[in-house]
Backbone as numpy.savetxt, mean C-alpha at the origin, in Angstrom:
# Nx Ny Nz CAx CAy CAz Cx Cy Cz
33.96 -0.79 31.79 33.29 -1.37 30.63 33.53 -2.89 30.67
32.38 -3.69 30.57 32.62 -5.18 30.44 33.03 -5.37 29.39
33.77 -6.53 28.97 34.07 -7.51 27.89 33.18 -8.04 27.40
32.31 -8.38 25.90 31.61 -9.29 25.36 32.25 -10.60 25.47
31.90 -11.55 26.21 32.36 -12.82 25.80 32.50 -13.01 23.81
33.22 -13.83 23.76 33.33 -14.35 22.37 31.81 -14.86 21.82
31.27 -15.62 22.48 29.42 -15.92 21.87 28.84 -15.24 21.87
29.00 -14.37 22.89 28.00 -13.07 22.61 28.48 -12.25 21.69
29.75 -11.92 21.75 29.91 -10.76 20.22 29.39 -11.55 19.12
29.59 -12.96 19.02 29.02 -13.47 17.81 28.11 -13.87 17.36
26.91 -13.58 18.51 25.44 -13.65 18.26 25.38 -12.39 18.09
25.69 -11.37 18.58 25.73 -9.70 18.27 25.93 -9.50 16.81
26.86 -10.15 15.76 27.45 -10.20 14.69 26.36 -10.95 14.08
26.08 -11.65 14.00 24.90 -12.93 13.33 23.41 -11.68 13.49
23.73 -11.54 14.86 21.98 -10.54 14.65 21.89 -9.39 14.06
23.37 -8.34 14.09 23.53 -7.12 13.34 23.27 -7.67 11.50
23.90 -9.22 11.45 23.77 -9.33 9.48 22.66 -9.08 9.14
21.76 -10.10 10.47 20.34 -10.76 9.92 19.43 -9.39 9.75
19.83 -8.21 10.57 19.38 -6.89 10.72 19.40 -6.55 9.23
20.71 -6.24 9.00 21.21 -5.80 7.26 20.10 -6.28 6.44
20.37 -7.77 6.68 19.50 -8.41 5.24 18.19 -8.41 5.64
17.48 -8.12 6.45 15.87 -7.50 6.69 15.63 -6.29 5.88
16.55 -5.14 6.25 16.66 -4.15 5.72 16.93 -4.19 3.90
17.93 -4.80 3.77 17.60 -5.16 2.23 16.28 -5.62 1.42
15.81 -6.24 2.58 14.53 -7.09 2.25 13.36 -6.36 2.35
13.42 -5.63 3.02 12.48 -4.17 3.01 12.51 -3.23 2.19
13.74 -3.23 1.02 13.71 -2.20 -0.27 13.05 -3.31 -1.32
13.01 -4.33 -0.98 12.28 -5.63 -2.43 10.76 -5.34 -1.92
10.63 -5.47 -0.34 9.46 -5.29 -0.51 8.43 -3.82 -1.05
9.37 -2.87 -0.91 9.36 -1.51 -1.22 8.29 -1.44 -2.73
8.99 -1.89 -3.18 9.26 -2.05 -5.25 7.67 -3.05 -5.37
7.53 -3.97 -4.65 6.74 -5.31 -5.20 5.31 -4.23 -4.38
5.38 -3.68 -3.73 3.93 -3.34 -3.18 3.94 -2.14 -4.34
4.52 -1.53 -4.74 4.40 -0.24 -6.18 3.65 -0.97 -7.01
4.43 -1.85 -6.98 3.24 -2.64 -8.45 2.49 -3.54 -8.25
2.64 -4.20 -7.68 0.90 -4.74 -6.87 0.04 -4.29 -6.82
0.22 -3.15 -5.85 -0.92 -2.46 -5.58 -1.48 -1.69 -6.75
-0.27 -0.96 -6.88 -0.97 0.52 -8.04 -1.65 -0.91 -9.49
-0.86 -1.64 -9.85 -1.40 -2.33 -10.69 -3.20 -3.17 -11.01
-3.31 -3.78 -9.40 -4.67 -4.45 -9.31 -5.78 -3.30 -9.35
-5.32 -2.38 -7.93 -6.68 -1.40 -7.81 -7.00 -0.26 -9.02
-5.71 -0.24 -9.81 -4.96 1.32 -11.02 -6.13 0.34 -11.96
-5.80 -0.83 -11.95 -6.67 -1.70 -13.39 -8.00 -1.75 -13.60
-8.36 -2.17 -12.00 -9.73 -2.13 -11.89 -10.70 -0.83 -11.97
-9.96 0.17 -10.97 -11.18 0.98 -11.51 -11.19 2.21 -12.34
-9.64 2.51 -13.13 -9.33 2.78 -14.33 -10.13 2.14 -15.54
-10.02 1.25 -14.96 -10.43 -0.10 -16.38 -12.33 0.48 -16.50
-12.63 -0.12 -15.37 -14.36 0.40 -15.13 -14.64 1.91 -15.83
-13.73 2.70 -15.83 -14.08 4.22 -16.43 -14.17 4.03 -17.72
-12.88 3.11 -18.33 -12.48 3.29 -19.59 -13.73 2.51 -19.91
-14.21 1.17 -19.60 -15.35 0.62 -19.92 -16.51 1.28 -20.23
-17.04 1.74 -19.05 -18.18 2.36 -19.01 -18.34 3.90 -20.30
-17.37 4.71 -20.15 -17.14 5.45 -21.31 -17.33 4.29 -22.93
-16.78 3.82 -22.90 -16.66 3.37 -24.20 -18.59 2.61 -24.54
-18.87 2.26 -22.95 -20.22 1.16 -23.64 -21.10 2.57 -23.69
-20.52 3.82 -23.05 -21.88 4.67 -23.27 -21.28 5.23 -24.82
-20.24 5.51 -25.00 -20.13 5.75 -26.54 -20.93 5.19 -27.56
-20.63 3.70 -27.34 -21.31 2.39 -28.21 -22.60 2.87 -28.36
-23.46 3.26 -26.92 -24.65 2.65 -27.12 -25.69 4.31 -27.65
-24.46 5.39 -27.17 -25.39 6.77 -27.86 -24.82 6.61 -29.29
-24.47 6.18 -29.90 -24.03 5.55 -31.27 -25.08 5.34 -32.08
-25.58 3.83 -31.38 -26.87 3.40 -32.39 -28.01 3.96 -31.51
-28.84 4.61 -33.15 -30.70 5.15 -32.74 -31.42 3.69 -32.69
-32.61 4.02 -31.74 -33.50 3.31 -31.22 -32.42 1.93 -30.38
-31.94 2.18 -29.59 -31.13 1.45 -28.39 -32.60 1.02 -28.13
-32.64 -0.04 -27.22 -33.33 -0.53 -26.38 -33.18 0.03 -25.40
-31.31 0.05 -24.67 -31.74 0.65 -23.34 -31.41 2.13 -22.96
-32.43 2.68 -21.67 -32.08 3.73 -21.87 -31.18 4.17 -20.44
-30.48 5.17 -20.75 -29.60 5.16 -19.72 -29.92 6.52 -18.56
-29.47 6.08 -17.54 -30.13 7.43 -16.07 -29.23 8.03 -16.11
-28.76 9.20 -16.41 -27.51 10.02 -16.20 -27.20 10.04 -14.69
-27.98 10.73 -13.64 -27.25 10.49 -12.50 -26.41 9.50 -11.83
-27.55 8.02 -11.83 -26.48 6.83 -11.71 -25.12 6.68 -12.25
-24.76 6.87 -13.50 -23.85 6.78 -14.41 -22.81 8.10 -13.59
-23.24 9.05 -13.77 -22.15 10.01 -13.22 -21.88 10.29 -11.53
-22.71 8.95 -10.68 -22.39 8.53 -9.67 -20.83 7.32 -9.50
-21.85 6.69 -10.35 -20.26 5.43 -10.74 -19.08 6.12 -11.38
-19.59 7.21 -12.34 -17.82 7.63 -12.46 -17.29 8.28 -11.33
-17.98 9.01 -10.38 -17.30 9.35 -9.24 -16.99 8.51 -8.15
-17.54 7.32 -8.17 -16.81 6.51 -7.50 -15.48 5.54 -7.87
-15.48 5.51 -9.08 -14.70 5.03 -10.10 -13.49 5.82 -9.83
-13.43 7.37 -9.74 -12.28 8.17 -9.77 -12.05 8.33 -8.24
-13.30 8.42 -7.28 -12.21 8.10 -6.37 -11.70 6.89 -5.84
-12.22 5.78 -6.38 -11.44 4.73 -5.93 -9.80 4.79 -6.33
-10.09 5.61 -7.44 -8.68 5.90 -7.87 -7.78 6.52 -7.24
-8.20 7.25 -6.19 -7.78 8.47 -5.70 -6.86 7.38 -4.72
-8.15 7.00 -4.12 -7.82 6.06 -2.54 -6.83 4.80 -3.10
-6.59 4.52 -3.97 -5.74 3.51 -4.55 -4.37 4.25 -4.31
-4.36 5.54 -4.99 -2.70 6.23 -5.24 -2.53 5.94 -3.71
-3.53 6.87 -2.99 -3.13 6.92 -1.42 -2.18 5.98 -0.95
-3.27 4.62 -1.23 -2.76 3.38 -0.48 -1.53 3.13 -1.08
-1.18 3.25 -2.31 0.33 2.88 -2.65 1.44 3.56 -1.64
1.15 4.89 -2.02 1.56 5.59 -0.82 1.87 5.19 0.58
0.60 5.02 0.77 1.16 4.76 2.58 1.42 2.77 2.50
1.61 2.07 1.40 2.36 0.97 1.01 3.61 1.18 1.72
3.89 2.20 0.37 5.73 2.50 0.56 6.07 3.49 2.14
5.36 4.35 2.20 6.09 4.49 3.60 5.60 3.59 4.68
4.87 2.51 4.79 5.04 1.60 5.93 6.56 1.06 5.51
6.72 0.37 4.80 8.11 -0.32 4.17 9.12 0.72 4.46
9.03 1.95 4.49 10.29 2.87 4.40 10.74 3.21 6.13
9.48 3.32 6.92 9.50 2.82 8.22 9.90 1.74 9.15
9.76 0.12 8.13 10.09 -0.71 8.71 11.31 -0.75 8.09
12.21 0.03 7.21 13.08 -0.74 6.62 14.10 0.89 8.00
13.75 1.66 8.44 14.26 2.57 8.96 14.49 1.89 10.04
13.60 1.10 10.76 13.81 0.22 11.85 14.88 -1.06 11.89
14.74 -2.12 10.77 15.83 -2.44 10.39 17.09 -1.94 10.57
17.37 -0.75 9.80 18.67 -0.03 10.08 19.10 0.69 11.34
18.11 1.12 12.19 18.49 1.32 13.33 19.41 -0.06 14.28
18.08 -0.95 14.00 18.74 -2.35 14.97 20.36 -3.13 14.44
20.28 -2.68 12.89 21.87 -3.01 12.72 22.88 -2.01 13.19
22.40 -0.64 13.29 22.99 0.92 14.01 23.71 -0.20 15.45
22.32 -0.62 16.40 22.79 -0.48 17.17 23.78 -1.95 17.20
23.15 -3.06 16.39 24.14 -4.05 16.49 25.78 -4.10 16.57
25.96 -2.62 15.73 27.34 -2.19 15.20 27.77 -1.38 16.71
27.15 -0.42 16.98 27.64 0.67 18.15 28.08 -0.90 19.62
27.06 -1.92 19.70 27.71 -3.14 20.38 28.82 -3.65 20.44
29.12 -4.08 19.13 30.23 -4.48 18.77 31.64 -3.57 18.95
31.52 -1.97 18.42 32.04 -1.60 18.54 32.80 -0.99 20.34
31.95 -0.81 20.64 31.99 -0.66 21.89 32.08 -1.87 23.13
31.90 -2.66 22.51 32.30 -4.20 23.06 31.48 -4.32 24.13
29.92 -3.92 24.01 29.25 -4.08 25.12 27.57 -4.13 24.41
27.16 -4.38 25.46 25.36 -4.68 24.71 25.06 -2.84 24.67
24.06 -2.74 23.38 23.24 -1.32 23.43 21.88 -2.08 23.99
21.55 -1.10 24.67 20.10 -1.53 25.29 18.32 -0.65 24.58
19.29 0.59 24.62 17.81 1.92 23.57 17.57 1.03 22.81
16.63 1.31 22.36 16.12 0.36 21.08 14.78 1.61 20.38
15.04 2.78 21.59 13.69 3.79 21.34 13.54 4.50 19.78
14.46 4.04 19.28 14.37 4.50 17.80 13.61 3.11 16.90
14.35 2.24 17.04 13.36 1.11 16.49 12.15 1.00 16.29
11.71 1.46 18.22 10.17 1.66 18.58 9.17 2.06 17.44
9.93 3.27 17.29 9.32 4.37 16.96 9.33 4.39 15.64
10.00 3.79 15.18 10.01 3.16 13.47 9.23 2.45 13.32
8.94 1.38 14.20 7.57 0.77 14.09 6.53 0.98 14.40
6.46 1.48 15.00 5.07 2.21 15.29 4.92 3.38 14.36
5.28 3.37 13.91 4.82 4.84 12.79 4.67 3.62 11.34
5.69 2.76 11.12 5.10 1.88 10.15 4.14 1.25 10.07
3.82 0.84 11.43 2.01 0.32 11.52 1.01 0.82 11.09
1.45 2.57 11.75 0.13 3.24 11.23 0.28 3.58 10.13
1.28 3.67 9.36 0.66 4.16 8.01 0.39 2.96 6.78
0.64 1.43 7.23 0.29 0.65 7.21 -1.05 0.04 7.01
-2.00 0.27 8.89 -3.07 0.60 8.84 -4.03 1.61 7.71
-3.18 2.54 7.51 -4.33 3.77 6.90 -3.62 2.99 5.48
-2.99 2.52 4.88 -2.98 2.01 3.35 -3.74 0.89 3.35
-4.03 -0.07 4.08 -5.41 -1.06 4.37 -6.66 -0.52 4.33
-6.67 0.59 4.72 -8.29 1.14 5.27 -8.36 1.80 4.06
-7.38 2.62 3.14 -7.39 3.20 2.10 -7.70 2.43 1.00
-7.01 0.74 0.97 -7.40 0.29 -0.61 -8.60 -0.66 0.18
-9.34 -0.12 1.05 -10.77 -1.20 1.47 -11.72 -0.15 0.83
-11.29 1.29 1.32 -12.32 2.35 0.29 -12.13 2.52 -0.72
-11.05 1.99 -1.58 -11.09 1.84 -2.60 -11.88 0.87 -3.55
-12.14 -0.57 -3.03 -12.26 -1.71 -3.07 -14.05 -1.27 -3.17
-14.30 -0.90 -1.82 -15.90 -0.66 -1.79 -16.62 0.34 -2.87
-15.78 1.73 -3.26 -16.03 2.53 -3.93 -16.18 2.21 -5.44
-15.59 0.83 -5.97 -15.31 0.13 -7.09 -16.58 -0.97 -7.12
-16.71 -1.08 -6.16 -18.33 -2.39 -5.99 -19.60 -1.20 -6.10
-19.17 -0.36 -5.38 -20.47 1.02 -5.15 -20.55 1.40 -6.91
-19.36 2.07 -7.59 -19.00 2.23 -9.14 -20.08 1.40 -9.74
-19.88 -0.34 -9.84 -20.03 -1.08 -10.41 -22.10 -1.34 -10.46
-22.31 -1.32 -9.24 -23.66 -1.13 -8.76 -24.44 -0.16 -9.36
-23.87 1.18 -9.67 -24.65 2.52 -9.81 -24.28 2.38 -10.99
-23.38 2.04 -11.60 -23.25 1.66 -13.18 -24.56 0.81 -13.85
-24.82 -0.17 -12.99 -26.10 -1.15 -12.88 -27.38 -0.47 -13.25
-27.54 0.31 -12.15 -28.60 1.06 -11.82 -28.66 1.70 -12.62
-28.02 2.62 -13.33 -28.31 3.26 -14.29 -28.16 2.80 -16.17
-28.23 1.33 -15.60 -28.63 1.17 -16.93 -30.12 0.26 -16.95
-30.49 -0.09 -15.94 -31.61 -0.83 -15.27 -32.60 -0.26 -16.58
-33.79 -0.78 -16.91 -34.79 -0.16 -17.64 -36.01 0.06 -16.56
-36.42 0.99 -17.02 -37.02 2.08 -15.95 -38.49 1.67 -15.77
């Protein structure tokens, strides 16, 4: 077994902290994408339901409305409305497990910073890291692609909401 020189155990030590406090930094980011996310996309097309309900309340309210309303359109936009909702939870979802992935990776690389030290020699595997990241990418990826169908399904909502109040 070789000896770590003294600089190297203590770049080993400096890179195992900086490991730690990534990993810490990956439970803040954990928390801040919960409410980000669920908050902007939860508002918007929550909000659009609660809207649209309330202006069709308003407007079957008063006789002789001017406008008249298309039921299909309307109960197109609420289904896009709810699933944007859907695809929103998703994306929170695969928010937090990208973060729970990268923060798994984190802790591996301080794992191995420590098994270095301890063993007074470099670890070289890193195949767990890998593999923490790469699984955080993709579910990463699919929470991007999830609040983009969300995003579109809320413009689609907003449109067919349109349309069905259009006068005929």
């Amino acid at each position: 077994m070789t000896e770590l020189k003294g600089r190297s155990r203590s770049n080993i030590v400096r890179s195992r902290d900086a490991a730690y406090a990534d990993a810490a930094e990956r439970v803040r980011f954990q928390a801040s994408f919960a409410e980000k996310l669920l908050n902007a996309l939860m508002i918007a097309n929550g909000g659009a339901i609660i809207g649209l309900f309330t202006f069709l309340g308003n407007l079957i309210g008063k006789q002789g409305s001017p406008i008249h309303v298309s039921v299909v359109p309307i109960w197109a936009a609420f289904v896009c409305f709810v699933l944007g909702l859907a695809f929103t939870l998703a994306a929170h979802i695969m928010a937090f497990l990208s973060q729970q992935m990268f923060y798994f990776q984190a802790m591996e690389e301080a794992e191995r910073f420590d098994r270095a030290i301890v063993m007074d020699e470099p670890q070289m595997d890193r195949s767990a890291e890998i593999a923490h990241n790469s699984s955080g990418k993709r579910h990463y990826a699919r929470g991007m692609a999830m609040a983009g169908v969300g995003i579109i399904l809320f413009v689609a909502g907003c449109a067919s909401a349109l349309l069905g109040l259009l006068p005929t």
